[in-house]
mmCIF file of C-alpha atoms and ligand atoms in Angstrom:
data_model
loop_
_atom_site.group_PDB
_atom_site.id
_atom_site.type_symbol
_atom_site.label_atom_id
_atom_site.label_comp_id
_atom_site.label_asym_id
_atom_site.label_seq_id
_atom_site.Cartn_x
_atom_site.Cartn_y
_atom_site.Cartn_z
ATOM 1 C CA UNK A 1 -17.545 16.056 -11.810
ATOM 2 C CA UNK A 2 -15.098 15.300 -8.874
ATOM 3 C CA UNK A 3 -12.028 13.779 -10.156
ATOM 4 C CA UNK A 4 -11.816 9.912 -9.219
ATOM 5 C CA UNK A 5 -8.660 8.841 -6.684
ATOM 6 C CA UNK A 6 -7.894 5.098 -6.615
ATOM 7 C CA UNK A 7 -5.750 3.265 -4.362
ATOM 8 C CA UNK A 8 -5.195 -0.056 -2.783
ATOM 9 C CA UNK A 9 -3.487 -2.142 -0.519
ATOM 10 C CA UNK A 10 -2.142 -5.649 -0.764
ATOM 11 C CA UNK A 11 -3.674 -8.319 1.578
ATOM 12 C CA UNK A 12 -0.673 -9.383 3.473
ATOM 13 C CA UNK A 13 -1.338 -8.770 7.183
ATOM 14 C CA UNK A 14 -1.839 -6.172 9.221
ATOM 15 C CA UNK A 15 -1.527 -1.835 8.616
ATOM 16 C CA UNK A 16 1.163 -0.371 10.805
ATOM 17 C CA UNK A 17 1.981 2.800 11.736
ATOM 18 C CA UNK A 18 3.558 3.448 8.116
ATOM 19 C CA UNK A 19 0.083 2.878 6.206
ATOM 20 C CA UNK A 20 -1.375 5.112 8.487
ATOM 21 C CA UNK A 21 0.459 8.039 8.369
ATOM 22 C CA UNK A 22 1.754 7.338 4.263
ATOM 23 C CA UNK A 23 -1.567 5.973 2.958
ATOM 24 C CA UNK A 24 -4.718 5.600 5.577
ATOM 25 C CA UNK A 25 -4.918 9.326 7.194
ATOM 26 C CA UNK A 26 -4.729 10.607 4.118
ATOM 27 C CA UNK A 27 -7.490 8.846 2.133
ATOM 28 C CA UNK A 28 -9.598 9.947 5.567
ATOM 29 C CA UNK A 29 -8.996 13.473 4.505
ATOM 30 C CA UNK A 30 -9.528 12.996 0.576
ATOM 31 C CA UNK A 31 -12.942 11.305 0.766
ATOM 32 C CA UNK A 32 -15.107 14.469 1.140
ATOM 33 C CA UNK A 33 -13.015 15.934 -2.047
ATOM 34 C CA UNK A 34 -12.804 13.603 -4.661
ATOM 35 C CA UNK A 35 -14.620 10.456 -5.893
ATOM 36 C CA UNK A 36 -12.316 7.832 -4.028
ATOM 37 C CA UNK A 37 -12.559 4.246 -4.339
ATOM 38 C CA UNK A 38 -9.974 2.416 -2.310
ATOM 39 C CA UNK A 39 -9.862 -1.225 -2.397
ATOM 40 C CA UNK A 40 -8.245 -4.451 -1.119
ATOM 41 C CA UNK A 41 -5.383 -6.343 -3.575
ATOM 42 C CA UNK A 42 -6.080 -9.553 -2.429
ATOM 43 C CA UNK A 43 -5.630 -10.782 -6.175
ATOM 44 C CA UNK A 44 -1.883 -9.194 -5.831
ATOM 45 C CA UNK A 45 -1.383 -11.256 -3.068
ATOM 46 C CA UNK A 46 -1.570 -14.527 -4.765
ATOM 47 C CA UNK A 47 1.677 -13.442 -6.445
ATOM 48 C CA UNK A 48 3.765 -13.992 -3.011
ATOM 49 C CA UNK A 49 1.514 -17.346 -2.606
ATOM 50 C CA UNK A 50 -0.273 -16.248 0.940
ATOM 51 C CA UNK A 51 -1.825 -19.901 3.099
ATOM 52 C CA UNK A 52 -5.467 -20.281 1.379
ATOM 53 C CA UNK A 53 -6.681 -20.509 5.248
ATOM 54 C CA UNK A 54 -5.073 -16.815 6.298
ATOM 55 C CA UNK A 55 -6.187 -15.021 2.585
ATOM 56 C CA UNK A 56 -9.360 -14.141 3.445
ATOM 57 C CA UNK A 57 -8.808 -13.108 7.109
ATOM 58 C CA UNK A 58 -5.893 -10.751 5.883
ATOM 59 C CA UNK A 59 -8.487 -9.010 3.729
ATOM 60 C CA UNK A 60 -11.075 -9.015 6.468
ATOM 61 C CA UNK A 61 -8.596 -7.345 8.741
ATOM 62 C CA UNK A 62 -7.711 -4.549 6.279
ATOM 63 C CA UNK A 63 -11.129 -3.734 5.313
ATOM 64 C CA UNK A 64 -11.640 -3.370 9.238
ATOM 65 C CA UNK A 65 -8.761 -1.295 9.693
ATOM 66 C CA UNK A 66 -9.798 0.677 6.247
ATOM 67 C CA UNK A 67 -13.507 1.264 7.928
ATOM 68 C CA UNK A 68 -11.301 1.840 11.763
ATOM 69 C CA UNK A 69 -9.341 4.520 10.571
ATOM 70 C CA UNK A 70 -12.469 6.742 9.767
ATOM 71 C CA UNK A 71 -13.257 5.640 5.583
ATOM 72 C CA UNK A 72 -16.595 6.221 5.691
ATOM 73 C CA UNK A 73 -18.366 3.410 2.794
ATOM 74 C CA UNK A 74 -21.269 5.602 2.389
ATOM 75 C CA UNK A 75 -18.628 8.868 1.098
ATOM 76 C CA UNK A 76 -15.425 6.482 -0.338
ATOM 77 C CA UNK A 77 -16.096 3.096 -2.354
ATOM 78 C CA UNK A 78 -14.690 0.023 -0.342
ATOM 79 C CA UNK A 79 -14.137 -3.254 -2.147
ATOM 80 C CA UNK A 80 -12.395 -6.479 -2.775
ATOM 81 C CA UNK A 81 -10.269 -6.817 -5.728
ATOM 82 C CA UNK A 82 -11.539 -10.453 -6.196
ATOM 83 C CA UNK A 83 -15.226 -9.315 -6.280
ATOM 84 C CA UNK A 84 -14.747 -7.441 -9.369
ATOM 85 C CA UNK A 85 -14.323 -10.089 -12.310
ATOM 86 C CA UNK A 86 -14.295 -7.394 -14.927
ATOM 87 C CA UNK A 87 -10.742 -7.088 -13.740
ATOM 88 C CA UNK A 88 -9.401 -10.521 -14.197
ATOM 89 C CA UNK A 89 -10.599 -10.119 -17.561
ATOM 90 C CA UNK A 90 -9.233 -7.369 -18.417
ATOM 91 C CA UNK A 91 -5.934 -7.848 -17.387
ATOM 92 C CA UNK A 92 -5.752 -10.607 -19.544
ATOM 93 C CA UNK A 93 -6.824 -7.910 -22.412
ATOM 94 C CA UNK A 94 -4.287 -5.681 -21.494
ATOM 95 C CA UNK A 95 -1.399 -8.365 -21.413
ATOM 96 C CA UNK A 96 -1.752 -8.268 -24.919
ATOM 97 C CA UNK A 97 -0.091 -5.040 -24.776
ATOM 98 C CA UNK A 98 2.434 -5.309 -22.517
ATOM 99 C CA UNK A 99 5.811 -6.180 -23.400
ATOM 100 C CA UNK A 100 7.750 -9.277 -21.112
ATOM 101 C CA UNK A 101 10.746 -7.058 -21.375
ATOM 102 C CA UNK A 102 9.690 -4.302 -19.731
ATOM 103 C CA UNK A 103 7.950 -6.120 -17.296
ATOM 104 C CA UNK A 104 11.559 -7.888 -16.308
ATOM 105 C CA UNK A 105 13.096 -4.397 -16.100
ATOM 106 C CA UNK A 106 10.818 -3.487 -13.395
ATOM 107 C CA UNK A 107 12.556 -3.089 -10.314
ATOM 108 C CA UNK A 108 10.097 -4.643 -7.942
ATOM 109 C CA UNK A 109 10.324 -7.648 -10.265
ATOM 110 C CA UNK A 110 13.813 -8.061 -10.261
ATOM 111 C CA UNK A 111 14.520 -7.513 -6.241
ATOM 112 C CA UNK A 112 11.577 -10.407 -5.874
ATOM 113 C CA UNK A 113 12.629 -12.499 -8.593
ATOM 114 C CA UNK A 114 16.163 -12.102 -6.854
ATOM 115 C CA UNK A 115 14.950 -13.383 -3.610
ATOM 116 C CA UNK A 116 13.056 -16.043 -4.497
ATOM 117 C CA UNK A 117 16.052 -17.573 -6.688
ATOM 118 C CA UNK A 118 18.431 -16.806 -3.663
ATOM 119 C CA UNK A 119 20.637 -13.979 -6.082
ATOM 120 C CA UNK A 120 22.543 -11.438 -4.160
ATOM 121 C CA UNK A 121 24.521 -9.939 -6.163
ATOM 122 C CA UNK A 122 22.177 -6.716 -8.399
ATOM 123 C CA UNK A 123 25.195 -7.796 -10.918
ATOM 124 C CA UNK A 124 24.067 -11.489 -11.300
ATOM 125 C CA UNK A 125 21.912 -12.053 -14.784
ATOM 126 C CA UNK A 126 19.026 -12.650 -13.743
ATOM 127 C CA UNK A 127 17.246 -13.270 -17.241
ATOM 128 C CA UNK A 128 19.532 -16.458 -17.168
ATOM 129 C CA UNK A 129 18.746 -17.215 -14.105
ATOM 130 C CA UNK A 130 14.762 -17.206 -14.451
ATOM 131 C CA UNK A 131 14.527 -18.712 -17.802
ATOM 132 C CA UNK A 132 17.313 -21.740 -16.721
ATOM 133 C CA UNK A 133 16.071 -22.636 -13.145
ATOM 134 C CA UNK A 134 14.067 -25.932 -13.389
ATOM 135 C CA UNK A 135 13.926 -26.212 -10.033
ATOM 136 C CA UNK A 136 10.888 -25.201 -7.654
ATOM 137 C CA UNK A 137 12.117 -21.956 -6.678
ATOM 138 C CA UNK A 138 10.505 -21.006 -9.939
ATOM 139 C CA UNK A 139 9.290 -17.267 -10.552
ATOM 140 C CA UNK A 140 5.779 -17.369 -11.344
ATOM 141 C CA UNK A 141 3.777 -15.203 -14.027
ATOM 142 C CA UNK A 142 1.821 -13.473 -12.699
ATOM 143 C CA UNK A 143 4.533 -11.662 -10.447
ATOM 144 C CA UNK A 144 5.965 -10.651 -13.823
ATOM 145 C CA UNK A 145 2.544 -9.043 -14.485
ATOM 146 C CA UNK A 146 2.255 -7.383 -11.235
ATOM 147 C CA UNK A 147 2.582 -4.259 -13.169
ATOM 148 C CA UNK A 148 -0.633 -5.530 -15.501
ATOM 149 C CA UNK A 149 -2.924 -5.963 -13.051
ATOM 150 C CA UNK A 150 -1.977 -2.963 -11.196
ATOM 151 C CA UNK A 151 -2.692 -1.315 -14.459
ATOM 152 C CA UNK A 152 -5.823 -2.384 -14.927
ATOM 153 C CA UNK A 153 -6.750 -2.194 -11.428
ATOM 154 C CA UNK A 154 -6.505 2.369 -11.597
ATOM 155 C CA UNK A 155 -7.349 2.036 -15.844
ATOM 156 C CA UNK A 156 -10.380 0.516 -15.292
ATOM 157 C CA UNK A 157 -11.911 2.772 -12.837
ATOM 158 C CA UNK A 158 -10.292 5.827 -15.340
ATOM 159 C CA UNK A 159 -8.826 6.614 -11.959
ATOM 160 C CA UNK A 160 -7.178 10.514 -12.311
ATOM 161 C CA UNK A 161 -5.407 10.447 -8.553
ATOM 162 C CA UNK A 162 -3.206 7.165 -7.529
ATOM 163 C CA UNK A 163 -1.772 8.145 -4.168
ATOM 164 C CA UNK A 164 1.073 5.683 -3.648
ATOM 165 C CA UNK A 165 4.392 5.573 -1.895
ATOM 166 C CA UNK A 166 8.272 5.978 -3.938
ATOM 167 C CA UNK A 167 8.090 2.105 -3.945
ATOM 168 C CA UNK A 168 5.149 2.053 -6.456
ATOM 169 C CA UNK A 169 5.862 4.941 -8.533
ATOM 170 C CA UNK A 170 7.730 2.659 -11.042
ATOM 171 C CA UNK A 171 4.331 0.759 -11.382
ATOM 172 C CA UNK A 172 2.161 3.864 -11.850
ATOM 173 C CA UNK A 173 4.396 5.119 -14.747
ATOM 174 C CA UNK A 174 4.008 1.826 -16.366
ATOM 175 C CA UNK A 175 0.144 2.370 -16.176
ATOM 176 C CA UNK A 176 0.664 5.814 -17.770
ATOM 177 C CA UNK A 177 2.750 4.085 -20.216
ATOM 178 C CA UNK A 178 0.444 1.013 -20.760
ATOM 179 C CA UNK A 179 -2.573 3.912 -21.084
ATOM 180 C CA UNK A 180 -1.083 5.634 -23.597
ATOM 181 C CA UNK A 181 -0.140 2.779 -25.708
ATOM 182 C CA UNK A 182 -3.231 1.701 -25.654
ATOM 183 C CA UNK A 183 -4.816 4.968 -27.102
ATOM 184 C CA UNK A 184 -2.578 5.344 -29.639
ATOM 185 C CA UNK A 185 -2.189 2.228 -30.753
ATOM 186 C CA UNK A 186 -6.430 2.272 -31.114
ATOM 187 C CA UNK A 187 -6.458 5.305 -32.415
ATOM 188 C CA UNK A 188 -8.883 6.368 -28.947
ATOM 189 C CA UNK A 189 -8.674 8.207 -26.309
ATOM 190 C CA UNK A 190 -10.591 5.644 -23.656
ATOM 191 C CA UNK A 191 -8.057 5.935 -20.611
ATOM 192 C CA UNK A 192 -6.842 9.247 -18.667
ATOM 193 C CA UNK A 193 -2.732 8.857 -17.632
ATOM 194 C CA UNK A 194 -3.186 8.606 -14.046
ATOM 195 C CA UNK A 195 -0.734 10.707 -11.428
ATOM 196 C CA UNK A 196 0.454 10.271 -8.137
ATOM 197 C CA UNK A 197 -1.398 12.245 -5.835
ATOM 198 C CA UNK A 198 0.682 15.172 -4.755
ATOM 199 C CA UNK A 199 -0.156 15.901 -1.095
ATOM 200 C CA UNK A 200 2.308 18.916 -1.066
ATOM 201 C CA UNK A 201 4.667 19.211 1.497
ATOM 202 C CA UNK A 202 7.852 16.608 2.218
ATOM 203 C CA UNK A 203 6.278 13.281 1.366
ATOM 204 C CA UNK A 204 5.775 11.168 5.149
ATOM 205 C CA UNK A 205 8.413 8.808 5.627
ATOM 206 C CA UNK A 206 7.635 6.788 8.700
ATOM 207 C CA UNK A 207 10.875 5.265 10.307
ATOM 208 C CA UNK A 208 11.153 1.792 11.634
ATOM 209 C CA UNK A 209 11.969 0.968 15.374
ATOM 210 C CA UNK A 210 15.360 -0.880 14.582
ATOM 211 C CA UNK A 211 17.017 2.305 13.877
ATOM 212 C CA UNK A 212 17.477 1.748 10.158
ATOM 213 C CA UNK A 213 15.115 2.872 7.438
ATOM 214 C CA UNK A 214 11.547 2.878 6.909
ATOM 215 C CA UNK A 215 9.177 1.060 8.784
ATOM 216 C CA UNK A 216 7.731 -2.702 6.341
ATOM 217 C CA UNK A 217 6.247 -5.074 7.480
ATOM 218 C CA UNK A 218 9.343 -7.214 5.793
ATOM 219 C CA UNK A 219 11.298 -5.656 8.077
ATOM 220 C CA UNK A 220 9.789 -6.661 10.848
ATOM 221 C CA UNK A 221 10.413 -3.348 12.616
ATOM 222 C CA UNK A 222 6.413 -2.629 12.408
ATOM 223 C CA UNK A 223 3.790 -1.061 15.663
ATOM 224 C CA UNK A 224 1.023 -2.438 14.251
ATOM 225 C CA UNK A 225 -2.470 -0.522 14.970
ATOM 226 C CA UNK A 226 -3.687 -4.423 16.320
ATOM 227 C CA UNK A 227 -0.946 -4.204 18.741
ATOM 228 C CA UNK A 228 -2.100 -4.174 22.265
ATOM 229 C CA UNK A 229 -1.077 -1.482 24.812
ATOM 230 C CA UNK A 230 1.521 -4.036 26.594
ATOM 231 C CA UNK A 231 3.073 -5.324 23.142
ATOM 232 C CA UNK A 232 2.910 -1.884 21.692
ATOM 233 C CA UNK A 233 4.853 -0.216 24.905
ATOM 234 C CA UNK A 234 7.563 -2.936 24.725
ATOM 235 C CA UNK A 235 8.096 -2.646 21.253
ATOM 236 C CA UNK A 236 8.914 0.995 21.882
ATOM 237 C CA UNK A 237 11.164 0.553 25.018
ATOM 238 C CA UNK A 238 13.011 -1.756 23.015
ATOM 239 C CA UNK A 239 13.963 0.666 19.919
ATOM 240 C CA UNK A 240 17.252 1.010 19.226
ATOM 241 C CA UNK A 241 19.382 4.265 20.128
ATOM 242 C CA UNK A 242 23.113 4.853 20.812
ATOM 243 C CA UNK A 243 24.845 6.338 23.989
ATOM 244 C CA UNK A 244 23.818 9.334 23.812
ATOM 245 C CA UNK A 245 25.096 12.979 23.639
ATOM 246 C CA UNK A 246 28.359 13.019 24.912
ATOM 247 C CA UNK A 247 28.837 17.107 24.486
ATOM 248 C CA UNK A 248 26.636 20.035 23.821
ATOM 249 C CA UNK A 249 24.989 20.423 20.518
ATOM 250 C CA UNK A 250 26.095 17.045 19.363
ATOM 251 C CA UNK A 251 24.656 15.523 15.897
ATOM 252 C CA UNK A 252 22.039 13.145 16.346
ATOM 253 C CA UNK A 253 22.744 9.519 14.940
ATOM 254 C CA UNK A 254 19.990 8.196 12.480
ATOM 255 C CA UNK A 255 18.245 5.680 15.120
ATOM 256 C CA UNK A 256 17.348 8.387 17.863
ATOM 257 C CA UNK A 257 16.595 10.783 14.386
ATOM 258 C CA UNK A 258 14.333 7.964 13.747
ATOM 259 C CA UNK A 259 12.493 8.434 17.274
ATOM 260 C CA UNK A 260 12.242 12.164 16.914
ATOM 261 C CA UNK A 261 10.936 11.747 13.423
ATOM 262 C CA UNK A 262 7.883 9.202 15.283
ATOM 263 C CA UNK A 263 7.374 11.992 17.938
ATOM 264 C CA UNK A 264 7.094 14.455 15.442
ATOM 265 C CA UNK A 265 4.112 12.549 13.655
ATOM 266 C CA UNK A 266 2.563 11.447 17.396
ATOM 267 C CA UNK A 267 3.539 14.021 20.015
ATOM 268 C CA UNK A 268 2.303 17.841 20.373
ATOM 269 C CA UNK A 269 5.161 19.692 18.910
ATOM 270 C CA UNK A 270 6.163 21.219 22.358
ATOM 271 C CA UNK A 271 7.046 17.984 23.414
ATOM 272 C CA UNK A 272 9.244 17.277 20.623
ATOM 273 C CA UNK A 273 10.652 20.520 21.273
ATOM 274 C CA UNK A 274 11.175 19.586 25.017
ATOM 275 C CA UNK A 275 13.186 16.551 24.080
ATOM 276 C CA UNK A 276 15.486 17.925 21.215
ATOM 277 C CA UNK A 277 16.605 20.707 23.796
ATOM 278 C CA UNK A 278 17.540 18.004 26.089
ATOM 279 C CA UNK A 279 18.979 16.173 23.512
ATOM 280 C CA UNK A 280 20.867 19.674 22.898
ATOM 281 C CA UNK A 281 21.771 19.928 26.534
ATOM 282 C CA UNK A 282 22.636 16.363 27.145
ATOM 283 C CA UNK A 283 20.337 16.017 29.839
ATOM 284 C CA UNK A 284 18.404 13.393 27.515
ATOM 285 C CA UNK A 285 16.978 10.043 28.969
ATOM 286 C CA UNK A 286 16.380 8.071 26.050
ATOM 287 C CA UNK A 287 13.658 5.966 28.786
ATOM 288 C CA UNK A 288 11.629 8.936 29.151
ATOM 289 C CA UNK A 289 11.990 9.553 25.327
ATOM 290 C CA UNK A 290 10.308 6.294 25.057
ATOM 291 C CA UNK A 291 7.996 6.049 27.680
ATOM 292 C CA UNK A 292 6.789 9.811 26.439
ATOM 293 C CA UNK A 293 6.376 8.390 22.692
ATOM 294 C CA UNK A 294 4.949 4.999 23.320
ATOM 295 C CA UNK A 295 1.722 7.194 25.393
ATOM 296 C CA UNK A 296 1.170 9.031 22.657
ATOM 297 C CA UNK A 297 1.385 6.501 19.919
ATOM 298 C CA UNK A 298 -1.117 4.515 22.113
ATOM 299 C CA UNK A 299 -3.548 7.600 21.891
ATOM 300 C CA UNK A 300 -3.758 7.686 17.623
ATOM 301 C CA UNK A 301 -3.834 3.506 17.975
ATOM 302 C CA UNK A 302 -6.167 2.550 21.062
ATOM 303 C CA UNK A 303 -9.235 4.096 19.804
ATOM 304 C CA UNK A 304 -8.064 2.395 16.380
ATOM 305 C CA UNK A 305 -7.602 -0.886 17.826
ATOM 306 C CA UNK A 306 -10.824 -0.709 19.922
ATOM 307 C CA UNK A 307 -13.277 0.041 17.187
ATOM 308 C CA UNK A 308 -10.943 -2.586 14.559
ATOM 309 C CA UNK A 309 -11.566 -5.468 17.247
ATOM 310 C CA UNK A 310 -15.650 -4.348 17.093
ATOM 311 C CA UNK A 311 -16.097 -4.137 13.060
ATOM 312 C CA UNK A 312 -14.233 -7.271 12.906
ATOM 313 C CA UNK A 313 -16.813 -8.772 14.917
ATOM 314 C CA UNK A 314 -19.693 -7.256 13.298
ATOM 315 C CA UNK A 315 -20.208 -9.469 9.884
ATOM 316 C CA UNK A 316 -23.415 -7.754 8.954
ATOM 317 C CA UNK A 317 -21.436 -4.663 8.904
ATOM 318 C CA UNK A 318 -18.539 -6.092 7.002
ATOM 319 C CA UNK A 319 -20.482 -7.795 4.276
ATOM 320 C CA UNK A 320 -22.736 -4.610 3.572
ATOM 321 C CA UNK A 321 -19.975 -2.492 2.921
ATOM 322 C CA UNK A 322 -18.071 -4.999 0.173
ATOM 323 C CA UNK A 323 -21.294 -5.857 -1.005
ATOM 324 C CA UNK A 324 -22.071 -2.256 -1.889
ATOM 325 C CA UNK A 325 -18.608 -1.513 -2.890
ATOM 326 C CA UNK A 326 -18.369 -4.160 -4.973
ATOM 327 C CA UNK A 327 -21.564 -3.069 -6.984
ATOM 328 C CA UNK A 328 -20.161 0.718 -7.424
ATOM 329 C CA UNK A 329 -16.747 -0.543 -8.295
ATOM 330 C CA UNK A 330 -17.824 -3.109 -10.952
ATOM 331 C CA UNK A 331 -20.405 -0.543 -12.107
ATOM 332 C CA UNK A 332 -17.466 1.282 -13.871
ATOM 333 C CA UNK A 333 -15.121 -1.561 -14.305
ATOM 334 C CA UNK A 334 -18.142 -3.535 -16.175
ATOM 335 C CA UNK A 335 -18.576 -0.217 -18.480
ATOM 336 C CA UNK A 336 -14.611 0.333 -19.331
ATOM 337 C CA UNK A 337 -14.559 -3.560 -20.100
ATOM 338 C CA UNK A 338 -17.418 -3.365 -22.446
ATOM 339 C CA UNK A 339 -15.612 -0.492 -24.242
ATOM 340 C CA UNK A 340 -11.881 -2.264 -24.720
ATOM 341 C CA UNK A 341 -14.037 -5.292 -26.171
ATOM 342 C CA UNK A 342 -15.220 -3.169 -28.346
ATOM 343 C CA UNK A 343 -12.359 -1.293 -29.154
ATOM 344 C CA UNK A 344 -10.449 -4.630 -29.650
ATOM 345 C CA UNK A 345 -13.159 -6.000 -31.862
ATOM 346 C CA UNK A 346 -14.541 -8.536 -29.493
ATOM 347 C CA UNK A 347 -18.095 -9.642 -30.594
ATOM 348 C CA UNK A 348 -20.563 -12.258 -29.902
ATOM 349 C CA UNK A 349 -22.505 -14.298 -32.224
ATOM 350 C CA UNK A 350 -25.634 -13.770 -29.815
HETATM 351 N N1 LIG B 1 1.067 -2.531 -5.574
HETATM 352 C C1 LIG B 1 0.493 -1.783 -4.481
HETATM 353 C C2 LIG B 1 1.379 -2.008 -3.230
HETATM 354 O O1 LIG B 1 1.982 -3.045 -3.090
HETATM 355 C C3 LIG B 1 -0.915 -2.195 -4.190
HETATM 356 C C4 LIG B 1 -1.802 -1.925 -5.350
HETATM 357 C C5 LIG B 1 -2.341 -2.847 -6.193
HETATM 358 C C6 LIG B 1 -2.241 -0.648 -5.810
HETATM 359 N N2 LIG B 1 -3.121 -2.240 -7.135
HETATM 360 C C7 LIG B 1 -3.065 -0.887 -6.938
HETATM 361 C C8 LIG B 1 -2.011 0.659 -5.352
HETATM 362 C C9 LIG B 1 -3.655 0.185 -7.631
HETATM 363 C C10 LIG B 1 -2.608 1.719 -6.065
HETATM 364 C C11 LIG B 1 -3.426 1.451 -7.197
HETATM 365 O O2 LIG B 1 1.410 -1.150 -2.384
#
């Protein structure tokens, strides 16, 4: 039996070059290997409270961009998080298990919790903080069981693979640790301790264009693969660099590293090549860098774009590949539920 990879991304606008080259291109190649279900965390969303009128076209624009960037639904299962109730339920299961102090220790808790309450200091005490506000700026549930229903979203599907980024590796050792507990605490061994998948190789850390670290959507430093050819190229004329070389061999500074780094995941390598001898040489023209960079980005994201704008238009296509997804995906999750019931003694009279 093919091992089972699960991951998933949150519904909260468009994939950029990032989730491309750090998540989507590599589910592409993983699809023929393993049993891979990737899915849509539009539940996850609700945490950041997204407008009820954009929700659903954020999800339709990822599963158009999942289906864009060459997941095939008839290899890979493609669903909605939403359409699988088994998991609503069972998060609530698992909550039973899950200690609120651990939960607050989690660092993608506490940097939220600290922006929404307007904290800047990592010093202030934030416990305080949450349980004393009474004003609006409240922090709500079920961002403190983020980790939960991430849990439940890879135990469920006794996922063996989670390929994430560094930012969610906190979250996946919490699953490993809520999967454990759970065994051992039933005295059964129901749920495999999922791992990150391990690509081999330096993990892919795509840079921003603003010259400081990696490119987020938060950041607002994103080429999106929506962007259109005009946007796209002025985005990329507008990145920041420095002065450039002033002698011979000079270091480079971390925004024109950044460039490089892009070239080196979009150009042929002589190219890059090309350019970090005249970087070398000091006969550099940080333009042509550009201009160079922004054609080849546009050949990995045109065809992308193109066939994006057609699925999105095509509903019949759309709905047939939730539909189906949703049926494989709450095939298992329906099956795992019925077992924790079980396991937790949950019976009915009829
Ligand atoms: N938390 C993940 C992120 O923000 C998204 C996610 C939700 C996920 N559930 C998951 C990823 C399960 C992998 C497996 O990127």
């Amino acid at each position: 039996m093919k091992e089972v990879v699960l991951s998933g991304i949150r519904a909260t606008g468009n994939l950029h070059l990032g989730n491309y080259f750090g998540a989507l291109n590599k589910f592409v190649r993983m699809q023929n290997d393993y049993d891979c279900l990737f899915f849509i965390a539009d539940l996850h969303a609700l945490t950041t409270h997204p407008d009820p009128k954009t929700l659903h076209s954020n999800v339709k624009n990822i599963l158009a961009e999942y289906l864009a960037a060459g997941i095939d639904p008839d290899n890979a299962t493609i669903f909605v998080q939403s359409d699988v109730p088994e998991i609503s339920e069972m998060y609530l299961l698992l909550n039973m298990h899950v200690g609120i102090g651990e939960l607050m220790r989690t660092a993608s808790f506490k940097d939220k919790a600290r922006k929404q309450l307007g904290i800047k200091s990592e010093n202030e005490d934030i416990e305080k903080e949450i349980i004393g506000n009474e004003s609006n700026k409240r922090v709500n549930a079920g961002l403190l069981t983020y980790p939960t229903l991430m849990a439940v979203d890879i135990l469920i599907q006794k996922a063996n693979k989670v390929p994430v980024g560094k930012d969610q590796e906190q979250h996946l050792e919490l699953t490993r640790r809520f999967a454990r507990r759970f065994n051992s605490f039933y005295g059964v061994d129901l749920f495999p301790e999922p791992a990150n998948f391990d690509f081999g190789g330096a993990p892919v850390k795509v840079p921003g264009l603003d010259g400081s670290g990696k490119m987020g959507k938060s950041e607002g430093n994103c080429i999106y693969l929506i962007d259109e050819e005009k946007v796209l190229r002025k985005k990329v004329m507008r990145a920041v660099t420095d002065e450039g070389p002033k002698e011979p061999n000079s270091p480079v500074s971390q925004p024109v590293e950044n460039l490089f780094t892009l070239m080196a995941l979009t150009s042929a390598p002589e190219v890059v090549q090309q350019y970090r001898d005249a970087y070398a040489d000091c006969s550099i023209r940080y333009g042509d860098l550009k201009k160079q960079l922004a054609e080849d980005i546009l050949k990995i994201t045109l065809p992308i774009r193109e066939r994006i704008i057609e699925i999105q238009n095509d509903d019949a296509l759309l709905s047939r590949v939730v539909r189906q997804g949703a049926e494989k995906a709450r095939e298992r999750a329906s099956q795992t539920l019925r077992e924790v019931r079980e396991i937790m003694g949950i019976k009915k009279f009829y």
